[in-house]
Short mmCIF file of C-alpha atoms in Angstrom, two decimals:
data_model
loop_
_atom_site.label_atom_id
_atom_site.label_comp_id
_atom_site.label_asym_id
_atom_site.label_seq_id
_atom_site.Cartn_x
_atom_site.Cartn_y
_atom_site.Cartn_z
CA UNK A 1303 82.61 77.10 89.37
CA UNK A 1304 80.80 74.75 91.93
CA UNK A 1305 78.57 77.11 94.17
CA UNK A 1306 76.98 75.86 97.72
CA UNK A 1307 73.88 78.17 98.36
CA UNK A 1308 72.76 77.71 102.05
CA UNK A 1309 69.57 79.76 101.87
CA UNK A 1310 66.00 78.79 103.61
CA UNK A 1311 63.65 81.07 101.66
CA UNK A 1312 62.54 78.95 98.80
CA UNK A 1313 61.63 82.19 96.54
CA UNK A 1314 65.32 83.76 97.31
CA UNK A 1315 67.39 80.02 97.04
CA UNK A 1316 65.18 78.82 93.23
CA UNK A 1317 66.24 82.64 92.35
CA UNK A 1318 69.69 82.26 93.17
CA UNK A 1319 70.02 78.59 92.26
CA UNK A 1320 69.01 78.89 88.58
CA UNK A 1321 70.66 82.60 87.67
CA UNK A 1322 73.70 80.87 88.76
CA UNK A 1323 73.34 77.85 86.47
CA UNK A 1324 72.19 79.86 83.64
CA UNK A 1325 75.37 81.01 83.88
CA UNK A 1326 76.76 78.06 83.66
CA UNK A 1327 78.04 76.99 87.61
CA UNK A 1328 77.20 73.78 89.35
CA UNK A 1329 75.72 74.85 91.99
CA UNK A 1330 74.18 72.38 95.32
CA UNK A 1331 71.85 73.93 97.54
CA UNK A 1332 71.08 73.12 101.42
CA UNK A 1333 67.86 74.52 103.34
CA UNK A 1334 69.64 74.64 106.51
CA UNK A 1335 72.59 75.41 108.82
CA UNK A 1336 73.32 71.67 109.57
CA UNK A 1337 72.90 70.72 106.29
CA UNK A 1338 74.74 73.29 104.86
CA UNK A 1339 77.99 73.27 107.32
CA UNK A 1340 77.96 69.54 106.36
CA UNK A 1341 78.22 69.57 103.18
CA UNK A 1342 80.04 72.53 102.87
CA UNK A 1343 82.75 70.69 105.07
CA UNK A 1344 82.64 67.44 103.43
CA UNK A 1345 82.55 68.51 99.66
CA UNK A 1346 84.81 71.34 97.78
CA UNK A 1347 83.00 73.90 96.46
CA UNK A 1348 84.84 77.34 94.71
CA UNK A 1349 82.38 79.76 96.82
CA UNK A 1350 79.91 80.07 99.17
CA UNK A 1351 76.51 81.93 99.36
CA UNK A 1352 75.12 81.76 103.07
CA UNK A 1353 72.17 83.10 104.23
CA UNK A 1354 72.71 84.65 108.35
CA UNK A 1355 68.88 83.52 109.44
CA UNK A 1356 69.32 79.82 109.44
CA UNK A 1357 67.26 76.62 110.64
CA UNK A 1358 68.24 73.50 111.75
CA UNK A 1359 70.17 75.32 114.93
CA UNK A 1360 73.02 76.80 113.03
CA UNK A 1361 72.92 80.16 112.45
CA UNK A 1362 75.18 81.26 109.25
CA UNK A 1363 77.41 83.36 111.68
CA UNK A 1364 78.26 79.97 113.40
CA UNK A 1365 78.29 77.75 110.33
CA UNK A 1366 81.19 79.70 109.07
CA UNK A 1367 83.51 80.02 112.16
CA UNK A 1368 83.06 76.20 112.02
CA UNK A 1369 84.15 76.17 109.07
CA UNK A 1370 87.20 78.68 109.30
CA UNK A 1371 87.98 76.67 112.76
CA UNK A 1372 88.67 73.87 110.10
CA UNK A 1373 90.83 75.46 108.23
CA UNK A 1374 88.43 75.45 105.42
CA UNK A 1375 89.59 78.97 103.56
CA UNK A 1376 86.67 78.52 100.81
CA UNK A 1377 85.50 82.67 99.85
CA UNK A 1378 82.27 82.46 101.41
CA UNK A 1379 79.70 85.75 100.83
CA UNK A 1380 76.95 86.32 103.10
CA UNK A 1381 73.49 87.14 101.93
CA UNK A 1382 71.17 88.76 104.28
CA UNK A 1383 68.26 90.81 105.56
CA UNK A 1384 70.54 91.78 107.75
CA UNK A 1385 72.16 95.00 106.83
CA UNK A 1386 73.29 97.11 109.79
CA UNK A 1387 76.77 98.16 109.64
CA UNK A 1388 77.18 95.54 112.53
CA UNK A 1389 75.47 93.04 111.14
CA UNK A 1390 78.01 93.45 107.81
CA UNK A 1391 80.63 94.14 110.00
CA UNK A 1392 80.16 90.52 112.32
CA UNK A 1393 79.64 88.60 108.99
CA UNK A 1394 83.37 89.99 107.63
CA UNK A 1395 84.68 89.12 111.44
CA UNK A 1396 83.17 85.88 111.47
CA UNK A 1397 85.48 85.05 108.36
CA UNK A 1398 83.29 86.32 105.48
CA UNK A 1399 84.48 87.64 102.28
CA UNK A 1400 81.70 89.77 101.00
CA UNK A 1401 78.43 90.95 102.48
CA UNK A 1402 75.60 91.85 100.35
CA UNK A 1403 72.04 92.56 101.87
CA UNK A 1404 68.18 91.66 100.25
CA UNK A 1405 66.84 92.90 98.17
CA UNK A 1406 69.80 92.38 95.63
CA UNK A 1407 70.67 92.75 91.77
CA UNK A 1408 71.15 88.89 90.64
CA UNK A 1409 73.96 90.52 87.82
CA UNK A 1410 75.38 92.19 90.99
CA UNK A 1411 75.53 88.80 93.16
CA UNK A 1412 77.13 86.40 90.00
CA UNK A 1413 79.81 89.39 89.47
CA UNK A 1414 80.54 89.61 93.33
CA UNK A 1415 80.51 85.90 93.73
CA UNK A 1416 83.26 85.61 90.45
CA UNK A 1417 85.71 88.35 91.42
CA UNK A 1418 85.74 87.03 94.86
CA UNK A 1419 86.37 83.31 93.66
CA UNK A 1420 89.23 85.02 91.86
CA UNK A 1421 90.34 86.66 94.87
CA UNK A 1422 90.51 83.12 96.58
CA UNK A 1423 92.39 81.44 93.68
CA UNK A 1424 95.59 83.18 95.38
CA UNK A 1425 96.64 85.50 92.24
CA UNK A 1426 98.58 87.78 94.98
CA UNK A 1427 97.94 90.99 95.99
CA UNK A 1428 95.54 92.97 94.18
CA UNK A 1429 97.55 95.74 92.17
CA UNK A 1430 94.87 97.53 89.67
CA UNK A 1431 91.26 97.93 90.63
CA UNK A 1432 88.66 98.98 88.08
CA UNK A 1433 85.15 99.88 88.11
CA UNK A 1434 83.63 100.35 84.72
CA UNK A 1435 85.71 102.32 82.36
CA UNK A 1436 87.78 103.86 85.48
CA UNK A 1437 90.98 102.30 86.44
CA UNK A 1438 93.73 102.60 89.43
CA UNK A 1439 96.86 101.39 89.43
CA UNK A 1440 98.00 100.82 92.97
CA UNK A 1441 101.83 100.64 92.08
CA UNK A 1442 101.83 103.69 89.65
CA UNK A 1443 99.23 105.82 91.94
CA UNK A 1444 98.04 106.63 88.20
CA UNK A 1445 93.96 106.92 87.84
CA UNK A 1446 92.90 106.82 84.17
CA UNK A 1447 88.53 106.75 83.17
CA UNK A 1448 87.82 106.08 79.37
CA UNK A 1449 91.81 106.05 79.05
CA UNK A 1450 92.30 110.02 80.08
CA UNK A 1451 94.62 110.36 82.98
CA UNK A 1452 92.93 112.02 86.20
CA UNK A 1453 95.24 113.89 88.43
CA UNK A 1454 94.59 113.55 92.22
CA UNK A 1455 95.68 114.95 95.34
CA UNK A 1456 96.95 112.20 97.75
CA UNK A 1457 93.73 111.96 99.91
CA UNK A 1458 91.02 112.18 96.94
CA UNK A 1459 93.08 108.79 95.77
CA UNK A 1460 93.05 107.34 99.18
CA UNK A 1461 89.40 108.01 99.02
CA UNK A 1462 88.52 106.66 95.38
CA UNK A 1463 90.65 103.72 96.27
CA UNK A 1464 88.45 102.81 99.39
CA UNK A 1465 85.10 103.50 97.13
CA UNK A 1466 86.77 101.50 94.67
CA UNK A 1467 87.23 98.30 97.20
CA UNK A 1468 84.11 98.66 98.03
CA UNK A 1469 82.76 99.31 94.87
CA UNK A 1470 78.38 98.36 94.56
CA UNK A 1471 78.24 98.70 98.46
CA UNK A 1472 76.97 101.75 100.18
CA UNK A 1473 79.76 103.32 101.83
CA UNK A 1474 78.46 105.08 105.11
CA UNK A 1475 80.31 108.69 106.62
CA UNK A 1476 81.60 106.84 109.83
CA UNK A 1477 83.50 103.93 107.05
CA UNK A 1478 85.10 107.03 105.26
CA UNK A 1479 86.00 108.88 108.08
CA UNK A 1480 87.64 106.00 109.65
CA UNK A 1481 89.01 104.28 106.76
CA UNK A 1482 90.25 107.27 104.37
CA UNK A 1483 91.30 109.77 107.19
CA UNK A 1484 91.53 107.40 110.13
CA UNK A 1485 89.17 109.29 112.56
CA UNK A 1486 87.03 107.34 115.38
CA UNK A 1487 85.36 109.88 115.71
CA UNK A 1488 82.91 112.51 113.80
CA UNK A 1489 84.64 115.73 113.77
CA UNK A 1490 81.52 117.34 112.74
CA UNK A 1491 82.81 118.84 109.85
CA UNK A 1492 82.32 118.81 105.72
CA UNK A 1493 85.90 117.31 105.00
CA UNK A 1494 83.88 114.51 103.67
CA UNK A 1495 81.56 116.37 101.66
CA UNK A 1496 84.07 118.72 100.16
CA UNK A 1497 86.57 115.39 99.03
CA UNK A 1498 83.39 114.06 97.66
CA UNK A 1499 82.97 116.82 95.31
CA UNK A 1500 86.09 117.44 94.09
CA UNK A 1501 86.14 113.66 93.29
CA UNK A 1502 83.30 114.21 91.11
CA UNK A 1503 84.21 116.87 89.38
CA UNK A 1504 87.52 115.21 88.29
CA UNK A 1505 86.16 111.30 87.65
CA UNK A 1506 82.38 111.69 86.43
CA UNK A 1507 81.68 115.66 85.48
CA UNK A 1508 83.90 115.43 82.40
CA UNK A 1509 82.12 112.04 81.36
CA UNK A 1510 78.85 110.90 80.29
CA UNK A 1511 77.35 108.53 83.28
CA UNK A 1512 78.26 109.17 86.44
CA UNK A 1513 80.14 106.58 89.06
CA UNK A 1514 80.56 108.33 92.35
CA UNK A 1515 76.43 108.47 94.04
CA UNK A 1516 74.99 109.64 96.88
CA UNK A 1517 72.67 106.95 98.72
CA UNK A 1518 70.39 109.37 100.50
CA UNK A 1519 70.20 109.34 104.17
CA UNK A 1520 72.90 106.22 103.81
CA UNK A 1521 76.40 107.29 102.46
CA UNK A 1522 77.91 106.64 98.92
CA UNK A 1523 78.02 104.24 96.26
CA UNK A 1524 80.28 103.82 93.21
CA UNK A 1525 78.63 101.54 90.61
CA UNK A 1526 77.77 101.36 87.19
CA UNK A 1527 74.12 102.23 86.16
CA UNK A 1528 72.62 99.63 84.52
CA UNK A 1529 71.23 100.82 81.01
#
């Protein structure tokens, strides 16, 4: 693939910059918001990594609805200090397709980066979703992990599949609660934490290395631990 990086911090963009050519993208890489909105306009480029805290007096926020304004539909990820839920939320609003916030996993970042240049490439809806050895199949409803079929009620699939989606990210209470049981509200009760742990027990209690984790004082995450 050919990668723009628009990223200021020298440490963060030479980190970045040669991880991604090691494995073996072209990638370009522009200091600054003006520099990076013009080449990222004027050249074609198969993703995007853009940094939200830009000089040159375009911010990445702005960069990119310049860019969308254009028409320009390139999958663009933001990477940023930033990590509020608003701050992720602004960068997905703004036209972003991914949000991942420093300090970061470079193996995470190349395998977010891929599967969202896939996503771009216009392969039509997404119909099976895997993480690891656990797979969904949207059309079926059928959940298999390590190729034994898991059985689950209709909202512990609702809420694997959102996990799933967001797969690597830290899913906070107020996301479940609004995307998995469509509440705007806290209810102030455990549905969450009870769903959690019947989740568990059917994808990670019968296996060796458990997906579903809790992210203390933060939410959940469903990943893959690194050996």
């Amino acid at each position: 693939m050919r990668i723009l990086v628009v990223e200021d911090d020298k440490d963060v963009a030479g980190f970045v910059v040669k991880g991604l050519r090691e494995a073996g993208h072209t990638v370009e890489h522009a200091d600054n918001g003006r520099d990076g909105l013009f080449m990222a306009a004027s050249e074609n480029f198969d993703a995007i990594i853009l940094d939200r805290m830009l000089p040159g007096g375009i911010d990445g926020l702005r960069l990119l609805e310049t860019l969308r304004a254009q028409d320009n539909a390139t999958p663009v990820m933001f990477l940023s200090a930033l990590g509020q839920v608003d701050d992720r939320v602004k960068g997905l609003k703004a036209g972003g397709d991914d949000y991942l916030t420093k300090p970061f996993a470079f193996a995470e970042l190349l395998a977010r980066v891929e599967a969202m240049s896939r996503r771009g490439e216009g392969e039509g809806p997404t119909t099976r979703l895997g993480v690891g050895d656990l797979e969904m199949d949207l059309l079926s409803r059928g959940v298999k992990r390590a190729g034994q079929k898991i059985d689950l009620q209709p909202r512990e699939f609702r809420l694997l599949e959102y996990l799933m989606r967001h797969a690597g990210q830290v899913v906070t209470r107020t996301m479940l609660l609004e995307g998995v049981w469509d509440y705007h509200f806290d209810p102030q009760t455990n549905v969450i934490d009870v769903h959690i742990s019947r989740l568990r027990q059917k994808i990670d209690k019968p296996f060796e290395a458990p997906l579903l984790h809790t992210v203390r004082n933060a939410g959940y995450m469903l990943r893959v631990e690194e050996p």
